[in-house]
């Protein structure tokens, strides 16, 4: 008997009718929602984003009790397509667009004189409980770091494929299991007294974080969106080095621990190199072969910035008000704010 489907994280509690129906279908206890339900949902809300996350996670490690065949269930794929269309249409309408790819890339290379984002806040005034919350939320991606981007490799060729593979090789530890970036992030979580189990903080993460991770899966799973995936990857790699330097400073200032410091120190160096490879080889190689994809690359950059900005605003609004940014509190293994010790489950 195959017990593989018993592994993986537990399905999280639903957050509305869409996610409840997808959850019930995966458990074998109810029907899927109709496509019209997806079309009427808030594209950035908890319900749609969790429903989409459940569909996408079947392509990664799945969920305990859900058979692996669910990954390619045709009825579930039809529902996923409706959820994706709602999300993608909203992004195309709402994300501020640069006039050209050169403008989009140029904006990434300019660090504002007075930064106001999450990494600035954590570096300058963040407390340990906020660092822990940040790590718990980011674990939804970092425990599978680089996996969504690997899907684009069969859709590239020549310089773009070679450059992308070179960066991914580094992300996966350069052949060393102890240097895989997902492993390094788990070590960071251990320093912070967090549970390193894959998917452990899915229920705690708000819709804004789910949307950031879902965007990578959306771009990665569709060949037609390969240009957008490259744009997303460029945004991440180009902005990572300065942001990681600030986050390394935050880890040191709050006493997070040596593994926590090392994770971001590693990204300061690695991503400074990756930035050049992504711009010159991945984007340069892609547009040399398929120049018509330039608008898609720009859209990938713009959509990524749009969702990261939404997440940043959510985190900073909560933290500056002295409250948790999470839907459910962390285990109190490290100091936490008074509000977090109360029943804050927004």
JSON list of C-alpha atoms in Angstrom, two decimals, residues 161-325:
[
{"chain": "A", "resi": 161, "resn": "UNK", "atom": "CA", "xyz": [18.70, 28.76, -19.83]},
{"chain": "A", "resi": 162, "resn": "UNK", "atom": "CA", "xyz": [22.41, 28.65, -18.96]},
{"chain": "A", "resi": 163, "resn": "UNK", "atom": "CA", "xyz": [22.22, 31.81, -16.86]},
{"chain": "A", "resi": 164, "resn": "UNK", "atom": "CA", "xyz": [19.07, 30.70, -15.07]},
{"chain": "A", "resi": 165, "resn": "UNK", "atom": "CA", "xyz": [20.53, 27.27, -14.35]},
{"chain": "A", "resi": 166, "resn": "UNK", "atom": "CA", "xyz": [23.71, 28.85, -12.94]},
{"chain": "A", "resi": 167, "resn": "UNK", "atom": "CA", "xyz": [21.72, 30.96, -10.47]},
{"chain": "A", "resi": 168, "resn": "UNK", "atom": "CA", "xyz": [19.45, 28.07, -9.52]},
{"chain": "A", "resi": 169, "resn": "UNK", "atom": "CA", "xyz": [22.52, 25.87, -8.90]},
{"chain": "A", "resi": 170, "resn": "UNK", "atom": "CA", "xyz": [23.66, 28.38, -6.29]},
{"chain": "A", "resi": 171, "resn": "UNK", "atom": "CA", "xyz": [20.19, 28.55, -4.75]},
{"chain": "A", "resi": 172, "resn": "UNK", "atom": "CA", "xyz": [20.21, 24.77, -4.40]},
{"chain": "A", "resi": 173, "resn": "UNK", "atom": "CA", "xyz": [23.52, 24.79, -2.58]},
{"chain": "A", "resi": 174, "resn": "UNK", "atom": "CA", "xyz": [25.96, 24.28, -5.43]},
{"chain": "A", "resi": 175, "resn": "UNK", "atom": "CA", "xyz": [25.66, 20.52, -4.99]},
{"chain": "A", "resi": 176, "resn": "UNK", "atom": "CA", "xyz": [25.93, 20.61, -1.17]},
{"chain": "A", "resi": 177, "resn": "UNK", "atom": "CA", "xyz": [22.81, 19.71, 0.80]},
{"chain": "A", "resi": 178, "resn": "UNK", "atom": "CA", "xyz": [23.90, 21.75, 3.82]},
{"chain": "A", "resi": 179, "resn": "UNK", "atom": "CA", "xyz": [24.14, 24.87, 1.64]},
{"chain": "A", "resi": 180, "resn": "UNK", "atom": "CA", "xyz": [20.71, 24.63, 0.00]},
{"chain": "A", "resi": 181, "resn": "UNK", "atom": "CA", "xyz": [19.09, 27.97, 0.73]},
{"chain": "A", "resi": 182, "resn": "UNK", "atom": "CA", "xyz": [15.92, 26.32, 2.03]},
{"chain": "A", "resi": 183, "resn": "UNK", "atom": "CA", "xyz": [18.12, 24.45, 4.52]},
{"chain": "A", "resi": 184, "resn": "UNK", "atom": "CA", "xyz": [19.84, 27.67, 5.54]},
{"chain": "A", "resi": 185, "resn": "UNK", "atom": "CA", "xyz": [16.47, 29.29, 6.15]},
{"chain": "A", "resi": 186, "resn": "UNK", "atom": "CA", "xyz": [15.39, 26.37, 8.32]},
{"chain": "A", "resi": 187, "resn": "UNK", "atom": "CA", "xyz": [18.56, 26.98, 10.36]},
{"chain": "A", "resi": 188, "resn": "UNK", "atom": "CA", "xyz": [17.56, 30.65, 10.66]},
{"chain": "A", "resi": 189, "resn": "UNK", "atom": "CA", "xyz": [14.14, 29.56, 11.94]},
{"chain": "A", "resi": 190, "resn": "UNK", "atom": "CA", "xyz": [15.78, 27.29, 14.50]},
{"chain": "A", "resi": 191, "resn": "UNK", "atom": "CA", "xyz": [17.79, 30.24, 15.81]},
{"chain": "A", "resi": 192, "resn": "UNK", "atom": "CA", "xyz": [14.53, 32.15, 16.20]},
{"chain": "A", "resi": 193, "resn": "UNK", "atom": "CA", "xyz": [12.77, 29.35, 18.05]},
{"chain": "A", "resi": 194, "resn": "UNK", "atom": "CA", "xyz": [10.38, 28.68, 15.15]},
{"chain": "A", "resi": 195, "resn": "UNK", "atom": "CA", "xyz": [9.01, 25.36, 13.94]},
{"chain": "A", "resi": 196, "resn": "UNK", "atom": "CA", "xyz": [10.85, 24.37, 10.75]},
{"chain": "A", "resi": 197, "resn": "UNK", "atom": "CA", "xyz": [8.16, 21.96, 9.53]},
{"chain": "A", "resi": 198, "resn": "UNK", "atom": "CA", "xyz": [7.22, 22.67, 5.92]},
{"chain": "A", "resi": 199, "resn": "UNK", "atom": "CA", "xyz": [3.94, 24.60, 5.74]},
{"chain": "A", "resi": 200, "resn": "UNK", "atom": "CA", "xyz": [3.75, 25.04, 9.52]},
{"chain": "A", "resi": 201, "resn": "UNK", "atom": "CA", "xyz": [2.82, 28.75, 9.32]},
{"chain": "A", "resi": 202, "resn": "UNK", "atom": "CA", "xyz": [0.41, 28.64, 6.38]},
{"chain": "A", "resi": 203, "resn": "UNK", "atom": "CA", "xyz": [-2.61, 29.23, 8.62]},
{"chain": "A", "resi": 204, "resn": "UNK", "atom": "CA", "xyz": [-0.85, 32.13, 10.36]},
{"chain": "A", "resi": 205, "resn": "UNK", "atom": "CA", "xyz": [0.05, 34.01, 7.16]},
{"chain": "A", "resi": 206, "resn": "UNK", "atom": "CA", "xyz": [-2.36, 36.70, 5.89]},
{"chain": "A", "resi": 207, "resn": "UNK", "atom": "CA", "xyz": [-3.64, 36.94, 2.33]},
{"chain": "A", "resi": 208, "resn": "UNK", "atom": "CA", "xyz": [-0.92, 39.45, 1.40]},
{"chain": "A", "resi": 209, "resn": "UNK", "atom": "CA", "xyz": [1.77, 36.83, 2.03]},
{"chain": "A", "resi": 210, "resn": "UNK", "atom": "CA", "xyz": [-0.14, 34.08, 0.24]},
{"chain": "A", "resi": 211, "resn": "UNK", "atom": "CA", "xyz": [-0.44, 36.33, -2.82]},
{"chain": "A", "resi": 212, "resn": "UNK", "atom": "CA", "xyz": [3.33, 36.91, -2.94]},
{"chain": "A", "resi": 213, "resn": "UNK", "atom": "CA", "xyz": [3.98, 33.15, -2.99]},
{"chain": "A", "resi": 214, "resn": "UNK", "atom": "CA", "xyz": [1.07, 32.38, -5.33]},
{"chain": "A", "resi": 215, "resn": "UNK", "atom": "CA", "xyz": [2.46, 34.82, -7.89]},
{"chain": "A", "resi": 216, "resn": "UNK", "atom": "CA", "xyz": [5.62, 32.71, -8.27]},
{"chain": "A", "resi": 217, "resn": "UNK", "atom": "CA", "xyz": [3.59, 29.55, -8.80]},
{"chain": "A", "resi": 218, "resn": "UNK", "atom": "CA", "xyz": [1.28, 31.29, -11.26]},
{"chain": "A", "resi": 219, "resn": "UNK", "atom": "CA", "xyz": [4.19, 32.50, -13.39]},
{"chain": "A", "resi": 220, "resn": "UNK", "atom": "CA", "xyz": [6.19, 29.30, -13.01]},
{"chain": "A", "resi": 221, "resn": "UNK", "atom": "CA", "xyz": [3.44, 26.84, -13.97]},
{"chain": "A", "resi": 222, "resn": "UNK", "atom": "CA", "xyz": [2.48, 28.53, -17.25]},
{"chain": "A", "resi": 223, "resn": "UNK", "atom": "CA", "xyz": [4.78, 28.54, -20.26]},
{"chain": "A", "resi": 224, "resn": "UNK", "atom": "CA", "xyz": [2.92, 31.55, -21.66]},
{"chain": "A", "resi": 225, "resn": "UNK", "atom": "CA", "xyz": [4.03, 33.51, -18.58]},
{"chain": "A", "resi": 226, "resn": "UNK", "atom": "CA", "xyz": [7.72, 32.61, -18.83]},
{"chain": "A", "resi": 227, "resn": "UNK", "atom": "CA", "xyz": [8.61, 36.24, -19.53]},
{"chain": "A", "resi": 228, "resn": "UNK", "atom": "CA", "xyz": [6.75, 37.35, -16.41]},
{"chain": "A", "resi": 229, "resn": "UNK", "atom": "CA", "xyz": [8.56, 34.69, -14.36]},
{"chain": "A", "resi": 230, "resn": "UNK", "atom": "CA", "xyz": [11.91, 36.02, -15.59]},
{"chain": "A", "resi": 231, "resn": "UNK", "atom": "CA", "xyz": [10.77, 39.53, -14.63]},
{"chain": "A", "resi": 232, "resn": "UNK", "atom": "CA", "xyz": [9.79, 38.33, -11.19]},
{"chain": "A", "resi": 233, "resn": "UNK", "atom": "CA", "xyz": [13.13, 36.60, -10.78]},
{"chain": "A", "resi": 234, "resn": "UNK", "atom": "CA", "xyz": [14.95, 39.76, -11.85]},
{"chain": "A", "resi": 235, "resn": "UNK", "atom": "CA", "xyz": [13.06, 41.86, -9.31]},
{"chain": "A", "resi": 236, "resn": "UNK", "atom": "CA", "xyz": [13.90, 39.42, -6.52]},
{"chain": "A", "resi": 237, "resn": "UNK", "atom": "CA", "xyz": [17.58, 39.07, -7.38]},
{"chain": "A", "resi": 238, "resn": "UNK", "atom": "CA", "xyz": [18.28, 42.75, -8.11]},
{"chain": "A", "resi": 239, "resn": "UNK", "atom": "CA", "xyz": [16.67, 44.01, -4.90]},
{"chain": "A", "resi": 240, "resn": "UNK", "atom": "CA", "xyz": [17.87, 41.13, -2.70]},
{"chain": "A", "resi": 241, "resn": "UNK", "atom": "CA", "xyz": [21.43, 42.20, -1.94]},
{"chain": "A", "resi": 242, "resn": "UNK", "atom": "CA", "xyz": [20.73, 45.60, -0.32]},
{"chain": "A", "resi": 243, "resn": "UNK", "atom": "CA", "xyz": [17.63, 44.25, 1.42]},
{"chain": "A", "resi": 244, "resn": "UNK", "atom": "CA", "xyz": [19.55, 41.26, 2.74]},
{"chain": "A", "resi": 245, "resn": "UNK", "atom": "CA", "xyz": [22.26, 43.56, 4.09]},
{"chain": "A", "resi": 246, "resn": "UNK", "atom": "CA", "xyz": [19.65, 45.40, 6.13]},
{"chain": "A", "resi": 247, "resn": "UNK", "atom": "CA", "xyz": [18.06, 42.17, 7.31]},
{"chain": "A", "resi": 248, "resn": "UNK", "atom": "CA", "xyz": [21.46, 40.80, 8.35]},
{"chain": "A", "resi": 249, "resn": "UNK", "atom": "CA", "xyz": [21.85, 43.97, 10.40]},
{"chain": "A", "resi": 250, "resn": "UNK", "atom": "CA", "xyz": [18.42, 43.37, 11.95]},
{"chain": "A", "resi": 251, "resn": "UNK", "atom": "CA", "xyz": [19.43, 39.84, 12.93]},
{"chain": "A", "resi": 252, "resn": "UNK", "atom": "CA", "xyz": [22.58, 41.10, 14.62]},
{"chain": "A", "resi": 253, "resn": "UNK", "atom": "CA", "xyz": [20.87, 43.99, 16.40]},
{"chain": "A", "resi": 254, "resn": "UNK", "atom": "CA", "xyz": [18.08, 41.81, 17.81]},
{"chain": "A", "resi": 255, "resn": "UNK", "atom": "CA", "xyz": [20.36, 38.90, 18.75]},
{"chain": "A", "resi": 256, "resn": "UNK", "atom": "CA", "xyz": [18.56, 36.50, 16.42]},
{"chain": "A", "resi": 257, "resn": "UNK", "atom": "CA", "xyz": [21.51, 34.09, 16.26]},
{"chain": "A", "resi": 258, "resn": "UNK", "atom": "CA", "xyz": [24.44, 33.11, 14.02]},
{"chain": "A", "resi": 259, "resn": "UNK", "atom": "CA", "xyz": [22.45, 31.02, 11.52]},
{"chain": "A", "resi": 260, "resn": "UNK", "atom": "CA", "xyz": [19.94, 33.86, 11.14]},
{"chain": "A", "resi": 261, "resn": "UNK", "atom": "CA", "xyz": [22.78, 36.27, 10.41]},
{"chain": "A", "resi": 262, "resn": "UNK", "atom": "CA", "xyz": [24.44, 33.82, 8.01]},
{"chain": "A", "resi": 263, "resn": "UNK", "atom": "CA", "xyz": [21.32, 33.35, 5.87]},
{"chain": "A", "resi": 264, "resn": "UNK", "atom": "CA", "xyz": [21.17, 37.03, 4.97]},
{"chain": "A", "resi": 265, "resn": "UNK", "atom": "CA", "xyz": [24.94, 37.49, 4.81]},
{"chain": "A", "resi": 266, "resn": "UNK", "atom": "CA", "xyz": [24.98, 34.69, 2.23]},
{"chain": "A", "resi": 267, "resn": "UNK", "atom": "CA", "xyz": [22.35, 36.47, 0.15]},
{"chain": "A", "resi": 268, "resn": "UNK", "atom": "CA", "xyz": [24.25, 39.77, 0.22]},
{"chain": "A", "resi": 269, "resn": "UNK", "atom": "CA", "xyz": [27.17, 38.17, -1.59]},
{"chain": "A", "resi": 270, "resn": "UNK", "atom": "CA", "xyz": [25.39, 35.62, -3.76]},
{"chain": "A", "resi": 271, "resn": "UNK", "atom": "CA", "xyz": [22.66, 37.92, -5.04]},
{"chain": "A", "resi": 272, "resn": "UNK", "atom": "CA", "xyz": [25.09, 40.70, -5.94]},
{"chain": "A", "resi": 273, "resn": "UNK", "atom": "CA", "xyz": [26.56, 38.23, -8.44]},
{"chain": "A", "resi": 274, "resn": "UNK", "atom": "CA", "xyz": [23.16, 36.86, -9.44]},
{"chain": "A", "resi": 275, "resn": "UNK", "atom": "CA", "xyz": [21.94, 40.35, -10.33]},
{"chain": "A", "resi": 276, "resn": "UNK", "atom": "CA", "xyz": [24.51, 40.63, -13.11]},
{"chain": "A", "resi": 277, "resn": "UNK", "atom": "CA", "xyz": [23.79, 37.14, -14.44]},
{"chain": "A", "resi": 278, "resn": "UNK", "atom": "CA", "xyz": [20.04, 37.72, -14.45]},
{"chain": "A", "resi": 279, "resn": "UNK", "atom": "CA", "xyz": [20.23, 41.07, -16.23]},
{"chain": "A", "resi": 280, "resn": "UNK", "atom": "CA", "xyz": [22.90, 40.19, -18.78]},
{"chain": "A", "resi": 281, "resn": "UNK", "atom": "CA", "xyz": [22.35, 36.49, -19.45]},
{"chain": "A", "resi": 282, "resn": "UNK", "atom": "CA", "xyz": [18.80, 35.55, -18.44]},
{"chain": "A", "resi": 283, "resn": "UNK", "atom": "CA", "xyz": [16.96, 38.68, -19.58]},
{"chain": "A", "resi": 284, "resn": "UNK", "atom": "CA", "xyz": [19.50, 39.50, -22.30]},
{"chain": "A", "resi": 285, "resn": "UNK", "atom": "CA", "xyz": [19.41, 35.94, -23.63]},
{"chain": "A", "resi": 286, "resn": "UNK", "atom": "CA", "xyz": [15.62, 35.68, -23.47]},
{"chain": "A", "resi": 287, "resn": "UNK", "atom": "CA", "xyz": [15.06, 38.93, -25.38]},
{"chain": "A", "resi": 288, "resn": "UNK", "atom": "CA", "xyz": [17.73, 38.04, -27.91]},
{"chain": "A", "resi": 289, "resn": "UNK", "atom": "CA", "xyz": [15.62, 35.00, -28.82]},
{"chain": "A", "resi": 290, "resn": "UNK", "atom": "CA", "xyz": [12.14, 36.40, -28.08]},
{"chain": "A", "resi": 291, "resn": "UNK", "atom": "CA", "xyz": [12.16, 40.22, -28.08]},
{"chain": "A", "resi": 292, "resn": "UNK", "atom": "CA", "xyz": [8.36, 40.25, -28.07]},
{"chain": "A", "resi": 293, "resn": "UNK", "atom": "CA", "xyz": [8.44, 39.10, -24.42]},
{"chain": "A", "resi": 294, "resn": "UNK", "atom": "CA", "xyz": [9.84, 42.42, -23.12]},
{"chain": "A", "resi": 295, "resn": "UNK", "atom": "CA", "xyz": [6.39, 43.66, -21.96]},
{"chain": "A", "resi": 296, "resn": "UNK", "atom": "CA", "xyz": [5.85, 40.38, -20.10]},
{"chain": "A", "resi": 297, "resn": "UNK", "atom": "CA", "xyz": [9.19, 40.74, -18.31]},
{"chain": "A", "resi": 298, "resn": "UNK", "atom": "CA", "xyz": [8.21, 44.27, -17.29]},
{"chain": "A", "resi": 299, "resn": "UNK", "atom": "CA", "xyz": [4.83, 43.02, -16.07]},
{"chain": "A", "resi": 300, "resn": "UNK", "atom": "CA", "xyz": [6.55, 40.39, -13.92]},
{"chain": "A", "resi": 301, "resn": "UNK", "atom": "CA", "xyz": [8.61, 43.13, -12.27]},
{"chain": "A", "resi": 302, "resn": "UNK", "atom": "CA", "xyz": [5.62, 45.42, -11.77]},
{"chain": "A", "resi": 303, "resn": "UNK", "atom": "CA", "xyz": [3.31, 42.72, -10.40]},
{"chain": "A", "resi": 304, "resn": "UNK", "atom": "CA", "xyz": [5.98, 41.55, -7.96]},
{"chain": "A", "resi": 305, "resn": "UNK", "atom": "CA", "xyz": [6.59, 45.07, -6.67]},
{"chain": "A", "resi": 306, "resn": "UNK", "atom": "CA", "xyz": [2.84, 45.65, -6.35]},
{"chain": "A", "resi": 307, "resn": "UNK", "atom": "CA", "xyz": [2.28, 42.58, -4.17]},
{"chain": "A", "resi": 308, "resn": "UNK", "atom": "CA", "xyz": [5.44, 43.10, -2.11]},
{"chain": "A", "resi": 309, "resn": "UNK", "atom": "CA", "xyz": [4.34, 46.67, -1.41]},
{"chain": "A", "resi": 310, "resn": "UNK", "atom": "CA", "xyz": [0.92, 45.44, -0.27]},
{"chain": "A", "resi": 311, "resn": "UNK", "atom": "CA", "xyz": [2.57, 42.96, 2.08]},
{"chain": "A", "resi": 312, "resn": "UNK", "atom": "CA", "xyz": [4.95, 45.62, 3.38]},
{"chain": "A", "resi": 313, "resn": "UNK", "atom": "CA", "xyz": [2.12, 48.02, 4.15]},
{"chain": "A", "resi": 314, "resn": "UNK", "atom": "CA", "xyz": [0.26, 45.29, 6.04]},
{"chain": "A", "resi": 315, "resn": "UNK", "atom": "CA", "xyz": [3.28, 44.35, 8.15]},
{"chain": "A", "resi": 316, "resn": "UNK", "atom": "CA", "xyz": [4.28, 47.91, 8.99]},
{"chain": "A", "resi": 317, "resn": "UNK", "atom": "CA", "xyz": [0.72, 49.00, 9.83]},
{"chain": "A", "resi": 318, "resn": "UNK", "atom": "CA", "xyz": [0.40, 46.12, 12.28]},
{"chain": "A", "resi": 319, "resn": "UNK", "atom": "CA", "xyz": [3.84, 46.46, 13.83]},
{"chain": "A", "resi": 320, "resn": "UNK", "atom": "CA", "xyz": [3.67, 50.22, 14.26]},
{"chain": "A", "resi": 321, "resn": "UNK", "atom": "CA", "xyz": [0.36, 49.75, 16.02]},
{"chain": "A", "resi": 322, "resn": "UNK", "atom": "CA", "xyz": [2.05, 47.25, 18.36]},
{"chain": "A", "resi": 323, "resn": "UNK", "atom": "CA", "xyz": [0.02, 44.27, 17.17]},
{"chain": "A", "resi": 324, "resn": "UNK", "atom": "CA", "xyz": [0.87, 40.99, 15.52]},
{"chain": "A", "resi": 325, "resn": "UNK", "atom": "CA", "xyz": [0.84, 40.75, 11.73]}
]
